[in-house]
Every structure is written in structure tokens, then in C-alpha cells.
Amino acid sequence: MATQAGNPNMELLIPMINQLQQIFTTANAKLTLSLPQIVVVGAQSAGKSSVLENIVGRDFLPRGGSMVTKRPLVLQLISSQGQEYGVFGHKPQQRFVNYAEIRAEIENDTKTVVREDMGVSNLPINLTIFSPHVVNLTLVDLPGMVKVPSQGQPPDIVKKIDDIIIEYISNENCLILAVTPANIDLVTSDALVMARSRDPMGKRTIGVLTKLDMMGKGHNAREVLLNKVVVLERGFIGVVLRGNRLDEHGRVAKELDIPGALEHERQFFATESAYRDIADRMGVPYLQRTLSLQLTEHILKCLPDLKRELQGRFRDLSKEVAEYRATAIYDTSSTSDTKALVGLTHELREDFDTALQGNNLKEADLKTLTGGARIANIFRERFPFELIKVELQDKDMRNQTVLAIKNIRGFRSGLFTPDEAFEYIVQMQISKFEEPIMKCVDMVASELVSIVHEATNKMKRYPLLQQATGDLLTQYLKDREIATKQACSAYIQTQLAYINTNNEDFIGFANAEKSANSGETKRHVTNQVIRKGFLRVHTGVKLFQAKDFFFVLSTDNLSWFTDSDEKDKKYMLPLENLKIRDVEGGFMARRPQFAIFHTEGKNVYKEHKMLELSVDTTDELDTWKASFLRAGVYPEREQRPEDSTATADLGPIDPHMERQVETINKLVSSYMQIVAKMTRDYIPKAIMYNIVQNVQKFVSKELLAHLYALPDPKSLLQESEEERQRRESKIAEYEAVKNALHIIENFHINARKVAGSVMPVSVLAAGVSSATMNTQMTNNFSPNTQWRQPTPMNANPNAFGTREPPGPPIRPNPVSNPMGGNMAAMSAHMMSQRPMPSIPPRPFERPPVPQRN
């Protein structure tokens, strides 16, 4: 293959991309890299395979009357000296020196993957052909598009083929070679419709017109080839294939071999009056060189993005591979068992402590609370909320007090307030604290189980060790949970054992009676902000039209604004006589909801009796509920049947009884505030001591001894097969990306070495730009270049002969550099050194291509 003067480094681009593809294919690395390539798209029997064979110069693709291309064929053409041969990606060690064997291997490999009922498959066949008669190219031959399934094909064959084509042409780094027969209306071309769906502006599409010799007398495709019918930025190229050729009598002539077909094509364009003046820009040789040139330019344009993508992937893989290599010291051997277990348990202890203490901010999840932060939230928000839910409200406490006083007196009438009624109500209320306390223990234990699971998950390389460690920690955690619940039960019994009315914070009988007689109400504190945040309002809006507002909850009212600036206030709701309840969101609701309502049934928000709000997570819902509790908005209680019957038996209450009930209520409220404060302070401390700290000590001091006490501790370090395969796959992928970056870096080094003698230093400092390459390459091709036609080859199409490569193509008129400056001057100078090709100017308006039915 002739070297392009002035741009020898351009010859390195396509081989470099081929090397990248081979590296990833060999490593079986499933990367989402978008390597530049040319994708051949066309309808069935449009001549796609014949175009590829003419480019290669050999018969090597399966042929037949029906669909023969059932899998994508990734064809890499590499110009090399010496023997001509092909290599398949699934048989990298075997060289195919006969093209009949290549065709047979394509058919056999297709049959192994594509069953009769499948029709097509998106699993590609990788074929590399080394030959001195080709230019460097990377082509992908796709199954031909059909409109209806034929006999024996699955009913969804049309969609399957379209999905495969879209998968390839959606890659922004690929060029689309749209093959269309010339004897159909171009605006109905399936290939152009499909290409336009992913390349609306036609910047990546190269049009190829086949069967120009079958258009009939009086018809030609000159206007199409001149880019006047459907405008493509890269234009159209016409070719004449060797199949279904008609002689001068209108009969089907014998199919030519490829050298004969190329000669027939040359004569056709040279003799046809419609194409004679543009013959130097038609034919397979020109198409071959044009594709190589445009793919080279396209690779150069895509190379920076490709390199950045590889560098990002390399950074991600480096972290995973570093972890694997860090644990390489834990391989099973007679001398490393102790070191392995010590190292793994030490890492587990560090991970467990980090999750609890929250020191590792780099790995913190910024979307939700984790680890120790969730436990702190339980102590600060969830537990107080659960305590308040079990407290008696005024009406319930009044009814209970009346019943207690009457039952204590019996048939006697009393003059004084009985102490027994106070103690009975207090003990009953303290007993109700046991349920939220046990629930708090369960919530903390559940969070610790999650932390243990997350910490031991890093041992998944050794499943037996992970299972044994998880079992030991879970069992110890259960034991500590039981001990903690026993300690909390003892705390409740301690509170019940002695009602300490001598506490300095207790209101006392005299103060309570004075307060009841004077009707003194609770002193109102200054309005203070309790919580701010966004809530979604569902009241008064249609479905799917709920909006988020910024809410401000204070001790007096609830206000909401348009945004967090708190300038545009939408509404303000007083908190007096309000309560809160949970709301079922419905089958389409994805956010936890709650509602605020008035105890007397009045309107809460405009004409609505209930204000429905929602939050993002259940944790946020609990914190808002706790905030409303601090503001005095209590949750709604379910009315128990026994409460209603008890209320009915109370009968009329005289004023003396009313004063006694009010006195006891004041005493109970005062004492329960003391107990609740002590409980909120003591229970978190008891849980931290009995569970959290003991589990931390067990992990740091006792876990290793328990692992060694197991029957066969050496077997714990056996690596799982699944993890071994994952590790090998990640390391292979890492090495593939590393080698790919090395190849790209070598290309840049070689390009600078080669270009250093022909480019200014200022250009090299800025990098080898695509515009510079394009300008130099167009300067190397002139319209006076003479094509060197291939010499006839042997009659046997499978025999290997010698054939000179085609000459360089004539480049179209380059577009001026929009950036101006030195590049524009360079382009103008180079354009002045060569004659202008006779290509008509392209119109500015691009007629749209109708969509495919």
C-alpha cells in the first residue's frame, strides 16, 4: 500500500483502533467503549456483501437467495506484506489462508449461535484479514433489513434486525455506510431512513449507490451522485457490482470474478455519458480509499474522547484491582493462615468502627443516613416520638382518673384527694413505656445487623469466612439484645417500685391544687422555630400535579413558602387544636404521606378539612412527626371500645370531684414529665453500653479467638469460584484498558516523531488537529492522479494472486476553517497549489428523508 506523503502517521490510526478491538476481544472485557468504525447498512439484497467483497478483492462471504448475514461481521482489514490470511476472534491461534475456508467458518459459526427459530443474533463475528491488497479499514456488515418475515423466519425478525442496526449506528463514533440500489426511489431507501433516524443531519452517513448498470436506458443517478437529491455531508459514491449483470440482448450474463468486475466497472463509468466526467470519483477503488481516509479522519476526531473514556475506566478499575492485590497476602498456605485471619478481622474492626463513628466521610452516602447516624436519629427522633404516642391525653387521663377515684372510695364519699388514684395512674402510664423502649432496642439491633452485614460483605471473596463471621456476630448481637431488654425491663420495674414525689422538679400537691382551683393554664413560651424543610402538598391539586414548598414549623404555627428564601409566603396555619395522622398513599404513591386535621372538624387549609403532605423517605417522615410533637401537634389515637364504655359509666361529675380530678391530672403530668425525661436519657445510654460497646469489644478482642476455635479454621480462606472469576475478569479488563492507553500514548509519540519534520513546532505543541490533517491530506490528492488498475488474477477465485492497491482518491472542495487565523491561511495556500475539482456546489437546504414505514 502506498504511503501518503506528508502524513505517514495517519497510517497508524486504523491499525491502532484494530489493536484496541483485538485487546478487548481477547480479554473478553465487556466495556461500553465506542470505538470508531464503519457500519454497513442496507436492505436485504441491496449489495452490501458484494461491496465488502469488492473492497477486499476476494470471495469470502456466504451467498444465497435468502438471508445469509444473520450476525454482525466485524471485518478488520490490515495492510501487510507477505502471505494473505484471515484470523477469527473465536479462533485467534488459527490462520485461514483460503477464502473458501473463511466462508465456511462464517457459516459454521453462525449456525452454532443462531438457531432456526431465532432468525438473527447480535453476537458479532470478528474477522481480521491481513493482505497487501487492502487499505486499513474497520467495517461492520449487518443483517439486511426486511419489511415482512419470510417462510421459516420468526414473526419479530423485522424488529430484531432493526434493533441490531440501531445498536450499532447509535454509536456517535461510527460512520454509516448506507448502501442503496440505484434502481429504486432514493427517498424511500430503507438504509437512508434508518441512518437518518440516528444521524438526522447526515454528518456521519456515506451514501453508496449500487446497481447503476441496471437502471435501464434513459435513466441515470447523476443528480444523486452530485448530492442534489438527498444531501449528505460526506456525499454519495456509485459502484457497479458483478452480480445480475445484463448483456446487450437483455439476458442475464455470467457472473464475473472480482478483477473482471472491477474492469467492467471502470469501463462502465468511462463510457457512460452521464458519469464520464465524474468517473474518477466513482467505483470500488475510490470507495475503498475514501472510506479509509474518512475513517482515519473520524478516528482522529474521536481519539481525545476515547482516551478520556479509557482514563476514567482505568481509574475505576484501579481501585478494585488494588483491593484484590491488597488481599493477595491472604492466599491460603500453611504460613499465611494466621496473618490472613488477623488482617481480615482487623479490616472488619476498622470498617465496623468507621460505620458507627462516621469518620470515613469519603465513603459517606449523601442521600440517606447510614450506620451510627441512623442510631443517633433513633435516639433523637424516633424514640421520643414513640414515648409521646403512648402518653395519655387530657380526655383519656380525666376519664381514667374519675374511674380510679370512684373505685378507690367504693360506696364512701370522700373529702380529700386520694393518693392511691395518683399512684395508680402513674404506674399505669409508666408500664406503657415498656413497649416503645423495647421497640427502640429492636431498631438499634436492626441497624447493627445492617452494619455487620455491610462490614462482612467485604469478605465475600472468602464465603466460608464471611458466613462464619456473620454467624458469630449475629449470635452475639442476639445475646446482647436479650440482655439489654432485661436491663430495660428492670428499669421499668425500678420506676414502678417507688414513686418519688420528693423530686425537686415535682410540682407537689399544694401547687397542683392551687393551680387546679385558680384554673391556671400552661405558660406560653415565645414563638420559636422548630424545623424547616421541603414538603410536598397534595391537598387541593390534581393527580400528579403536587408541588414542593418550603415549610417552617414553629411553636405557634406552620407556614410554607415558594422556596427556601422565605419571601413568597403561600399560607400560615395556626397549630391550636391540630392533630396528625398517617395517610394511605394509594397504589401509585411512592412517597410516605401524613395529614394534619382539626380536632373539631373545622377547615384546615382553605375549604379543605385536611392538609395532606408527603416526604421523600420514611426516616424523614419520622423526624417531621417528632417535630410536630415538640410543637404540640399530637398523633391521632385509635378509640378503644373499652374507653367508650368506661366513659358511659362515669355519670355526672360534681364540682368537688372535678377539682380533685384536675389536681391529680396536674400531679400525674408533672411526674410523668420527670419519668419521660429520665427515660429519654437513660435508655440510649443503656443500649449503647449493653449492645453497641459490647459488640465493638467483641469484634476487636474476641472475634479472632472464636474463629480459631472453629473445627477447621484453614478452610475459611477458600476463595469462591464466582469471586475468582470476577477477580480474574476485573484484572483482565484492567490490563486491557492499561494496554489500550499504552497503545494510544505510543501513537501520540510516534505521530509527533513523524510529524516533527513536516509540521511547525507550534502545531505540534497544540496537538495533531483534525483540521491540520485534513488540509494536508487534501493537498496530497490531485484530480490528475492516475489510477493503477489491478492486474488480472487467476481464474480460481480462492487462489491468491498479486494485485496493486488503488491510487488515491480526489478529495472534494474543503470547507473554509471557521476559526480563521493561521489555519485559514494554510488552507488557502494549499488550495492555491492544486486545481479545483469539478464538483458542483452543494445546496444549503437539505430535503428531509421520509421515515420508514
Short mmCIF file of N, CA, C and O in Angstrom, two decimals, residues 622-678:
data_model
loop_
_atom_site.label_atom_id
_atom_site.label_comp_id
_atom_site.label_asym_id
_atom_site.label_seq_id
_atom_site.Cartn_x
_atom_site.Cartn_y
_atom_site.Cartn_z
N ASP A 622 -40.58 10.29 60.00
CA ASP A 622 -40.48 10.16 61.46
C ASP A 622 -39.94 11.44 62.10
O ASP A 622 -40.40 11.86 63.17
N THR A 623 -38.97 12.06 61.45
CA THR A 623 -38.41 13.29 62.03
C THR A 623 -39.42 14.44 61.99
O THR A 623 -39.49 15.24 62.93
N TRP A 624 -40.22 14.52 60.95
CA TRP A 624 -41.26 15.55 60.90
C TRP A 624 -42.32 15.29 61.97
O TRP A 624 -42.81 16.24 62.61
N LYS A 625 -42.70 14.04 62.18
CA LYS A 625 -43.68 13.73 63.22
C LYS A 625 -43.16 14.13 64.58
O LYS A 625 -43.90 14.69 65.41
N ALA A 626 -41.87 13.82 64.82
CA ALA A 626 -41.28 14.20 66.11
C ALA A 626 -41.25 15.72 66.27
O ALA A 626 -41.48 16.25 67.37
N SER A 627 -41.01 16.42 65.20
CA SER A 627 -41.01 17.89 65.27
C SER A 627 -42.40 18.42 65.58
O SER A 627 -42.56 19.37 66.37
N PHE A 628 -43.42 17.84 64.96
CA PHE A 628 -44.79 18.26 65.26
C PHE A 628 -45.15 17.97 66.72
O PHE A 628 -45.90 18.74 67.35
N LEU A 629 -44.61 16.88 67.26
CA LEU A 629 -44.88 16.58 68.66
C LEU A 629 -44.29 17.65 69.57
O LEU A 629 -44.91 18.07 70.54
N ARG A 630 -43.07 18.09 69.26
CA ARG A 630 -42.46 19.16 70.05
C ARG A 630 -43.25 20.46 69.94
O ARG A 630 -43.22 21.30 70.84
N ALA A 631 -43.95 20.62 68.83
CA ALA A 631 -44.78 21.82 68.65
C ALA A 631 -46.16 21.66 69.27
O ALA A 631 -46.98 22.60 69.22
N GLY A 632 -46.46 20.49 69.84
CA GLY A 632 -47.76 20.28 70.49
C GLY A 632 -48.81 19.67 69.59
O GLY A 632 -49.98 19.60 69.99
N VAL A 633 -48.45 19.24 68.38
CA VAL A 633 -49.40 18.57 67.49
C VAL A 633 -49.22 17.08 67.67
O VAL A 633 -48.23 16.49 67.20
N TYR A 634 -50.18 16.44 68.34
CA TYR A 634 -50.05 15.04 68.71
C TYR A 634 -50.68 14.14 67.65
O TYR A 634 -51.58 14.56 66.92
N PRO A 635 -50.23 12.90 67.59
CA PRO A 635 -50.83 11.96 66.63
C PRO A 635 -52.22 11.54 67.05
O PRO A 635 -52.56 11.53 68.24
N GLU A 636 -53.03 11.18 66.09
CA GLU A 636 -54.39 10.72 66.35
C GLU A 636 -54.33 9.34 66.99
O GLU A 636 -53.53 8.49 66.61
N ARG A 637 -55.20 9.10 67.93
CA ARG A 637 -55.26 7.81 68.61
C ARG A 637 -56.49 7.04 68.17
O ARG A 637 -57.53 7.64 67.91
N GLU A 638 -56.32 5.75 68.15
CA GLU A 638 -57.48 4.90 67.85
C GLU A 638 -58.34 4.77 69.10
O GLU A 638 -57.84 4.48 70.19
N GLN A 639 -59.63 4.98 68.96
CA GLN A 639 -60.56 4.90 70.10
C GLN A 639 -60.82 3.44 70.42
O GLN A 639 -61.30 2.68 69.59
N ARG A 640 -60.45 3.04 71.62
CA ARG A 640 -60.65 1.65 72.03
C ARG A 640 -62.09 1.44 72.48
O ARG A 640 -62.70 2.33 73.07
N PRO A 641 -62.63 0.26 72.26
CA PRO A 641 -64.03 0.00 72.68
C PRO A 641 -64.22 0.17 74.17
O PRO A 641 -65.23 0.68 74.61
N GLU A 642 -63.18 -0.26 74.98
CA GLU A 642 -63.39 -0.16 76.42
C GLU A 642 -63.41 1.28 76.90
O GLU A 642 -64.02 1.58 77.92
N ASP A 643 -62.77 2.18 76.13
CA ASP A 643 -62.78 3.58 76.54
C ASP A 643 -64.17 4.17 76.45
O ASP A 643 -64.61 4.92 77.31
N SER A 644 -64.89 3.85 75.40
CA SER A 644 -66.23 4.40 75.22
C SER A 644 -67.20 3.87 76.27
O SER A 644 -68.04 4.60 76.77
N THR A 645 -67.05 2.59 76.63
CA THR A 645 -67.95 2.04 77.65
C THR A 645 -67.66 2.65 79.02
O THR A 645 -68.55 2.93 79.80
N ALA A 646 -66.34 2.87 79.24
CA ALA A 646 -65.99 3.45 80.54
C ALA A 646 -66.53 4.87 80.66
O ALA A 646 -67.00 5.28 81.72
N THR A 647 -66.46 5.60 79.57
CA THR A 647 -66.98 6.96 79.60
C THR A 647 -68.47 6.97 79.86
O THR A 647 -69.00 7.85 80.54
N ALA A 648 -69.16 5.99 79.37
CA ALA A 648 -70.61 5.96 79.53
C ALA A 648 -71.01 5.67 80.97
O ALA A 648 -72.07 6.08 81.42
N ASP A 649 -70.11 4.97 81.76
CA ASP A 649 -70.46 4.61 83.13
C ASP A 649 -70.08 5.69 84.14
O ASP A 649 -70.30 5.52 85.32
N LEU A 650 -69.44 6.75 83.70
CA LEU A 650 -68.98 7.76 84.65
C LEU A 650 -70.13 8.50 85.31
O LEU A 650 -70.09 8.79 86.50
N GLY A 651 -71.15 8.79 84.56
CA GLY A 651 -72.27 9.53 85.12
C GLY A 651 -71.92 10.99 85.35
O GLY A 651 -70.86 11.46 84.95
N PRO A 652 -72.73 11.72 86.00
CA PRO A 652 -72.47 13.16 86.24
C PRO A 652 -71.33 13.33 87.25
O PRO A 652 -71.16 12.52 88.16
N ILE A 653 -70.54 14.40 87.05
CA ILE A 653 -69.41 14.68 87.93
C ILE A 653 -69.68 16.00 88.64
O ILE A 653 -69.92 17.02 88.00
N ASP A 654 -69.62 15.97 90.01
CA ASP A 654 -69.89 17.18 90.78
C ASP A 654 -68.65 18.08 90.77
O ASP A 654 -67.54 17.63 90.46
N PRO A 655 -68.79 19.35 91.14
CA PRO A 655 -67.64 20.29 91.10
C PRO A 655 -66.50 19.85 92.00
O PRO A 655 -65.33 20.08 91.67
N HIS A 656 -66.81 19.25 93.17
CA HIS A 656 -65.74 18.81 94.06
C HIS A 656 -64.89 17.73 93.40
O HIS A 656 -63.64 17.77 93.46
N MET A 657 -65.57 16.77 92.75
CA MET A 657 -64.85 15.70 92.01
C MET A 657 -64.04 16.29 90.86
O MET A 657 -62.91 15.87 90.58
N GLU A 658 -64.61 17.32 90.24
CA GLU A 658 -63.90 17.93 89.11
C GLU A 658 -62.58 18.55 89.57
O GLU A 658 -61.55 18.43 88.89
N ARG A 659 -62.61 19.20 90.77
CA ARG A 659 -61.37 19.80 91.27
C ARG A 659 -60.35 18.73 91.66
O ARG A 659 -59.15 18.90 91.43
N GLN A 660 -60.82 17.63 92.23
CA GLN A 660 -59.91 16.55 92.58
C GLN A 660 -59.28 15.92 91.32
O GLN A 660 -58.09 15.61 91.30
N VAL A 661 -60.10 15.72 90.29
CA VAL A 661 -59.57 15.15 89.04
C VAL A 661 -58.53 16.08 88.43
O VAL A 661 -57.47 15.64 87.97
N GLU A 662 -58.83 17.37 88.46
CA GLU A 662 -57.88 18.32 87.89
C GLU A 662 -56.58 18.33 88.67
O GLU A 662 -55.48 18.44 88.10
N THR A 663 -56.66 18.19 90.01
CA THR A 663 -55.46 18.16 90.84
C THR A 663 -54.60 16.95 90.51
O THR A 663 -53.37 17.05 90.35
N ILE A 664 -55.24 15.78 90.41
CA ILE A 664 -54.48 14.55 90.10
C ILE A 664 -53.87 14.64 88.71
O ILE A 664 -52.74 14.21 88.48
N ASN A 665 -54.60 15.21 87.77
CA ASN A 665 -54.04 15.36 86.41
C ASN A 665 -52.77 16.21 86.43
O ASN A 665 -51.80 15.92 85.73
N LYS A 666 -52.80 17.29 87.22
CA LYS A 666 -51.61 18.13 87.32
C LYS A 666 -50.45 17.34 87.92
O LYS A 666 -49.30 17.44 87.46
N LEU A 667 -50.74 16.54 88.95
CA LEU A 667 -49.69 15.75 89.59
C LEU A 667 -49.12 14.70 88.64
O LEU A 667 -47.90 14.51 88.56
N VAL A 668 -50.02 14.01 87.94
CA VAL A 668 -49.58 12.95 87.02
C VAL A 668 -48.75 13.54 85.89
O VAL A 668 -47.69 13.02 85.52
N SER A 669 -49.21 14.65 85.32
CA SER A 669 -48.48 15.28 84.22
C SER A 669 -47.09 15.70 84.66
O SER A 669 -46.10 15.51 83.93
N SER A 670 -47.00 16.28 85.88
CA SER A 670 -45.71 16.72 86.38
C SER A 670 -44.77 15.54 86.59
O SER A 670 -43.59 15.58 86.21
N TYR A 671 -45.28 14.49 87.20
CA TYR A 671 -44.41 13.33 87.48
C TYR A 671 -44.01 12.60 86.20
O TYR A 671 -42.86 12.16 86.06
N MET A 672 -44.92 12.46 85.26
CA MET A 672 -44.61 11.76 84.02
C MET A 672 -43.60 12.54 83.17
O MET A 672 -42.83 11.94 82.43
N GLN A 673 -43.60 13.86 83.30
CA GLN A 673 -42.56 14.63 82.62
C GLN A 673 -41.19 14.28 83.17
O GLN A 673 -40.21 14.18 82.41
N ILE A 674 -41.13 14.06 84.48
CA ILE A 674 -39.85 13.67 85.10
C ILE A 674 -39.43 12.28 84.62
O ILE A 674 -38.28 12.06 84.24
N VAL A 675 -40.37 11.35 84.61
CA VAL A 675 -40.05 9.97 84.20
C VAL A 675 -39.67 9.93 82.71
O VAL A 675 -38.73 9.24 82.32
N ALA A 676 -40.41 10.66 81.89
CA ALA A 676 -40.11 10.67 80.46
C ALA A 676 -38.73 11.25 80.19
O ALA A 676 -37.97 10.76 79.35
N LYS A 677 -38.38 12.30 80.92
CA LYS A 677 -37.06 12.90 80.75
C LYS A 677 -35.97 11.92 81.16
O LYS A 677 -34.94 11.78 80.48
N MET A 678 -36.18 11.22 82.28
CA MET A 678 -35.20 10.22 82.71
C MET A 678 -35.10 9.08 81.71
O MET A 678 -34.00 8.58 81.44
#
